[in-house]
XYZ file of C-alpha atoms in Angstrom:
342
model
C 22.526 11.884 46.332
C 25.368 13.436 44.393
C 27.862 12.094 46.932
C 26.466 8.547 46.540
C 26.803 8.729 42.797
C 30.372 9.949 43.112
C 31.175 7.074 45.468
C 29.673 4.541 43.032
C 31.650 6.106 40.203
C 34.883 5.901 42.199
C 34.239 2.235 43.089
C 33.474 1.368 39.451
C 36.633 3.145 38.321
C 38.638 1.287 40.980
C 37.263 -2.070 39.814
C 38.226 -1.216 36.229
C 41.749 -0.314 37.341
C 42.083 -3.622 39.221
C 40.834 -5.550 36.170
C 43.317 -3.727 33.923
C 46.165 -4.461 36.338
C 45.244 -8.156 36.436
C 45.063 -8.291 32.641
C 48.449 -6.536 32.356
C 49.998 -8.879 34.930
C 48.667 -11.969 33.108
C 49.910 -10.658 29.759
C 53.362 -9.994 31.234
C 53.578 -13.451 32.813
C 52.365 -15.086 29.582
C 55.032 -13.245 27.569
C 57.810 -14.185 29.999
C 56.743 -17.851 29.975
C 56.530 -17.773 26.175
C 60.058 -16.386 25.787
C 61.451 -18.901 28.292
C 59.794 -21.799 26.436
C 61.028 -20.525 23.074
C 64.543 -20.168 24.463
C 64.462 -23.737 25.773
C 63.165 -24.993 22.427
C 65.967 -23.159 20.601
C 68.526 -24.879 22.839
C 66.842 -28.258 22.292
C 66.802 -27.769 18.509
C 70.542 -27.100 18.608
C 71.172 -30.376 20.460
C 71.531 -33.798 18.805
C 68.477 -35.994 19.330
C 70.541 -38.512 21.333
C 71.583 -35.735 23.695
C 67.922 -34.724 24.035
C 67.153 -38.280 25.087
C 69.809 -38.083 27.810
C 68.352 -34.758 28.967
C 64.860 -36.314 29.048
C 66.205 -39.116 31.251
C 67.612 -36.556 33.701
C 64.477 -34.367 33.694
C 62.327 -37.447 34.319
C 64.385 -38.220 37.429
C 63.966 -34.614 38.613
C 60.197 -34.619 37.989
C 59.492 -38.041 39.514
C 62.055 -38.265 42.329
C 63.100 -34.736 43.275
C 60.037 -32.530 42.883
C 57.583 -35.471 42.763
C 55.227 -33.593 40.454
C 51.661 -34.904 40.858
C 53.183 -38.039 42.341
C 50.084 -38.957 44.357
C 47.775 -38.736 41.326
C 50.163 -40.737 39.140
C 50.641 -43.456 41.751
C 46.898 -43.649 42.420
C 46.127 -43.990 38.690
C 48.735 -46.710 38.261
C 47.688 -48.590 41.399
C 44.023 -48.648 40.354
C 44.835 -49.856 36.825
C 47.628 -52.248 37.900
C 46.588 -53.390 41.414
C 49.169 -56.194 41.573
C 52.188 -53.962 40.992
C 54.614 -52.888 43.714
C 55.396 -49.311 44.687
C 58.844 -49.654 43.079
C 57.311 -50.836 39.808
C 54.893 -47.899 39.765
C 57.761 -45.501 40.469
C 59.667 -46.909 37.493
C 56.614 -46.465 35.265
C 56.271 -42.903 36.542
C 59.887 -42.115 35.600
C 59.417 -43.698 32.174
C 56.258 -41.643 31.643
C 58.031 -38.374 32.512
C 60.865 -39.320 30.196
C 58.329 -39.972 27.470
C 56.611 -36.601 28.043
C 59.905 -34.692 27.968
C 61.037 -36.539 24.866
C 57.666 -35.886 23.250
C 58.283 -32.119 23.542
C 61.826 -32.494 22.207
C 60.631 -34.573 19.239
C 57.995 -31.964 18.399
C 60.738 -29.317 18.419
C 62.910 -31.381 16.045
C 60.159 -32.670 13.742
C 59.813 -29.657 11.368
C 63.573 -29.666 10.763
C 64.100 -33.396 10.442
C 60.932 -35.003 9.043
C 60.132 -34.103 5.431
C 58.182 -35.497 2.475
C 61.266 -37.319 1.176
C 62.468 -38.985 4.397
C 59.448 -39.477 6.692
C 59.746 -43.257 6.276
C 63.076 -43.100 8.125
C 61.171 -41.991 11.215
C 57.659 -43.415 10.899
C 56.198 -46.768 9.872
C 52.477 -47.211 9.230
C 50.786 -50.419 10.319
C 47.723 -51.694 8.384
C 48.568 -49.107 5.739
C 46.189 -50.353 3.024
C 43.109 -50.396 5.231
C 43.839 -46.998 6.774
C 44.519 -45.326 3.418
C 41.359 -46.887 1.971
C 39.208 -45.173 4.573
C 41.103 -41.886 4.412
C 40.508 -41.715 0.650
C 36.770 -42.414 0.910
C 34.351 -39.647 -0.072
C 32.812 -39.778 3.369
C 33.492 -37.940 6.623
C 35.959 -39.756 8.881
C 36.558 -39.649 12.636
C 40.007 -40.596 13.954
C 39.935 -41.258 17.686
C 43.101 -41.370 19.752
C 44.106 -40.665 23.331
C 46.825 -39.068 25.439
C 49.149 -41.847 24.384
C 52.429 -41.926 22.506
C 53.330 -38.857 20.477
C 49.947 -38.056 18.937
C 51.293 -34.654 17.815
C 53.792 -36.396 15.538
C 50.940 -38.540 14.196
C 48.989 -35.460 13.128
C 52.139 -33.826 11.747
C 53.090 -36.820 9.582
C 49.592 -37.622 8.258
C 49.238 -34.015 7.146
C 52.713 -34.132 5.621
C 51.887 -37.145 3.422
C 48.666 -35.631 2.109
C 45.912 -36.456 4.602
C 44.953 -33.219 6.359
C 42.717 -33.388 9.399
C 40.695 -31.130 11.651
C 41.661 -31.657 15.277
C 39.284 -30.593 18.048
C 41.471 -29.203 20.846
C 41.141 -26.752 23.721
C 43.000 -23.468 23.448
C 45.975 -23.045 25.752
C 45.609 -20.482 28.534
C 48.733 -18.697 27.305
C 47.729 -17.081 23.964
C 51.342 -16.707 22.791
C 52.133 -20.374 23.355
C 48.772 -21.292 21.839
C 49.620 -19.459 18.575
C 53.056 -21.050 18.454
C 51.789 -24.618 19.033
C 48.987 -24.002 16.540
C 51.524 -22.935 13.892
C 53.367 -26.256 14.363
C 50.158 -28.239 14.113
C 48.960 -26.427 10.997
C 52.294 -26.440 9.178
C 51.319 -29.472 7.111
C 47.537 -29.419 7.294
C 46.523 -30.389 10.835
C 43.915 -27.673 11.317
C 42.670 -26.867 14.818
C 39.052 -26.364 15.887
C 38.464 -24.999 19.368
C 36.444 -27.216 21.691
C 34.329 -24.193 22.649
C 31.826 -22.926 20.100
C 33.032 -25.030 17.172
C 29.927 -27.165 16.591
C 29.050 -25.353 13.355
C 32.632 -25.615 12.070
C 32.762 -29.334 12.902
C 29.469 -29.937 11.114
C 30.757 -28.033 8.078
C 33.900 -30.163 7.838
C 31.916 -33.370 8.182
C 29.617 -32.259 5.369
C 32.737 -31.657 3.258
C 33.839 -35.275 3.919
C 36.858 -34.123 5.904
C 38.764 -36.062 8.558
C 37.962 -35.142 12.159
C 40.592 -35.991 14.795
C 39.526 -36.290 18.447
C 41.080 -37.344 21.735
C 38.742 -39.934 23.209
C 39.994 -39.822 26.801
C 38.942 -36.297 27.761
C 36.730 -35.738 30.779
C 33.425 -33.885 30.472
C 31.095 -32.625 33.186
C 27.770 -32.420 31.333
C 26.020 -34.831 28.999
C 28.623 -37.496 29.712
C 28.496 -41.183 28.915
C 29.994 -43.018 31.891
C 31.773 -46.190 30.773
C 34.571 -48.469 31.914
C 38.056 -47.282 30.944
C 40.954 -49.403 32.172
C 38.815 -50.846 34.945
C 37.366 -47.573 36.285
C 34.324 -45.495 35.398
C 35.190 -42.441 33.293
C 33.115 -39.653 31.744
C 33.208 -39.509 27.938
C 31.870 -37.019 25.423
C 28.821 -38.240 23.522
C 29.894 -36.280 20.468
C 32.469 -38.827 19.266
C 29.885 -41.568 18.882
C 27.214 -39.122 17.662
C 29.468 -37.937 14.804
C 29.950 -41.507 13.637
C 26.335 -42.639 13.884
C 24.611 -39.481 12.621
C 26.999 -38.563 9.790
C 27.725 -42.022 8.351
C 31.311 -41.451 9.438
C 33.649 -44.418 9.971
C 35.459 -44.252 13.310
C 39.101 -45.339 13.294
C 40.815 -45.846 16.655
C 44.416 -44.861 15.944
C 47.702 -44.404 17.783
C 51.212 -43.052 17.274
C 53.589 -44.832 19.595
C 57.328 -44.652 20.094
C 58.879 -47.865 18.836
C 61.745 -47.990 21.327
C 60.451 -48.789 24.798
C 61.666 -46.582 27.645
C 62.995 -48.350 30.703
C 65.276 -47.025 33.430
C 68.401 -47.324 31.276
C 69.841 -44.252 29.627
C 69.876 -45.678 26.094
C 66.995 -45.756 23.625
C 66.334 -44.897 20.003
C 64.362 -41.627 19.797
C 62.431 -40.267 16.810
C 61.171 -43.709 15.725
C 57.394 -44.116 15.618
C 54.650 -46.471 14.535
C 51.285 -45.146 13.372
C 48.563 -47.767 13.488
C 44.853 -48.410 13.525
C 43.598 -50.780 16.234
C 39.930 -50.866 15.248
C 37.362 -49.526 12.762
C 33.649 -48.978 13.339
C 31.887 -48.336 10.036
C 28.186 -47.390 10.375
C 27.498 -49.389 7.195
C 28.678 -52.614 8.843
C 28.674 -52.252 12.606
C 29.023 -55.441 14.655
C 25.943 -56.673 16.532
C 27.282 -55.587 19.925
C 27.345 -51.899 18.882
C 23.826 -50.540 18.971
C 23.836 -46.849 19.833
C 25.996 -44.115 21.353
C 26.783 -45.907 24.621
C 27.828 -49.158 22.937
C 30.116 -47.320 20.515
C 31.640 -45.323 23.392
C 32.317 -48.568 25.296
C 33.882 -50.048 22.152
C 36.446 -47.331 21.469
C 37.360 -47.000 25.173
C 38.048 -50.722 25.315
C 40.353 -50.443 22.286
C 42.149 -47.396 23.684
C 42.697 -49.380 26.883
C 44.222 -52.278 24.940
C 46.623 -49.881 23.193
C 47.702 -48.294 26.485
C 48.260 -51.598 28.315
C 50.815 -52.674 25.694
C 52.988 -49.606 26.381
C 51.818 -48.100 29.686
C 54.888 -45.862 29.994
C 53.636 -43.883 26.973
C 50.318 -42.894 28.551
C 49.729 -39.631 30.413
C 49.145 -40.994 33.927
C 49.640 -37.414 35.080
C 46.342 -36.675 33.317
C 43.404 -36.708 35.783
C 41.205 -38.952 33.646
C 39.065 -40.533 36.367
C 37.162 -37.734 38.079
C 34.142 -38.428 40.292
C 30.614 -37.912 39.044
C 29.417 -34.349 39.751
C 26.435 -33.961 42.068
C 23.239 -32.188 41.016
C 24.254 -28.832 42.490
C 27.547 -28.868 40.622
C 25.795 -29.813 37.380
C 23.357 -26.928 37.808
C 26.215 -24.511 38.483
C 28.091 -25.654 35.371
C 24.957 -25.375 33.270
C 24.196 -21.821 34.456
C 27.824 -20.813 33.860
C 27.675 -22.114 30.284
C 24.416 -20.325 29.616
C 25.893 -17.079 30.924
C 28.913 -17.505 28.653
């Protein structure tokens, strides 16, 4: 009996040692990645913005044509949304998207040093300014819905800079060091971050304080999803966006921050020029007849997000796996039990 106990103790100790080694290995890798990213950002910040644009053009070619990162997913997404396009056309859109993503990172790196309270108008124009400001100043909770389109990080940065702080619901990054660094950028001028996990009480508190809640409307969810058409394909959407609006008397504004200069396959463009706009407003006090409940409101904002994306498709994250298949019952049960255990 004593020998059995000793064996169990040894096995338990061995498991603990393995867990500690895995944790140490992850921490080491996270630190190395963090320092590499910070080093790259330091180099980018030392470069002129025009040179960053040239570097983005080169990196886009490497990502799309050399390493072909997620090329199958990107091409499939583009083919399903634009069925009449050729393979060459989709490849060009893929390169433009990668250039946009690289430039988005570079612009975020330059923003704190270049965009200030006195000169933000040199970089950003606001469309429908009167209507947007009217809603932002209301003594009511507000929900701003956007998507993985344009440079939405710059949108949050600038709106906080000019005096309209918001509470963005976003998932924590797996790398805690990068997560803290990105969070510091976001919160520099009042774009506060609420974690997607376990933040229901905090979200409710901010809505009760008539704050502005910022959400990405094109995120996939496994449970409790509303399945609606998004760019011609069925996609799973969180109910919470529509629930916030309908239950809290919170106007929903579908907004975007897009790059003004359109990327093509040429090497010249004008970086660091953006347009912030509002494409649609759903006010619970005066909803149109076609919006009658959570599903209708979800269909409405997805349709508007689709219209925004189709005008500048190269600025959407086609690398983002938006259209996942519906989970079967077994998978749903497994996800539910995992959440309960957590």
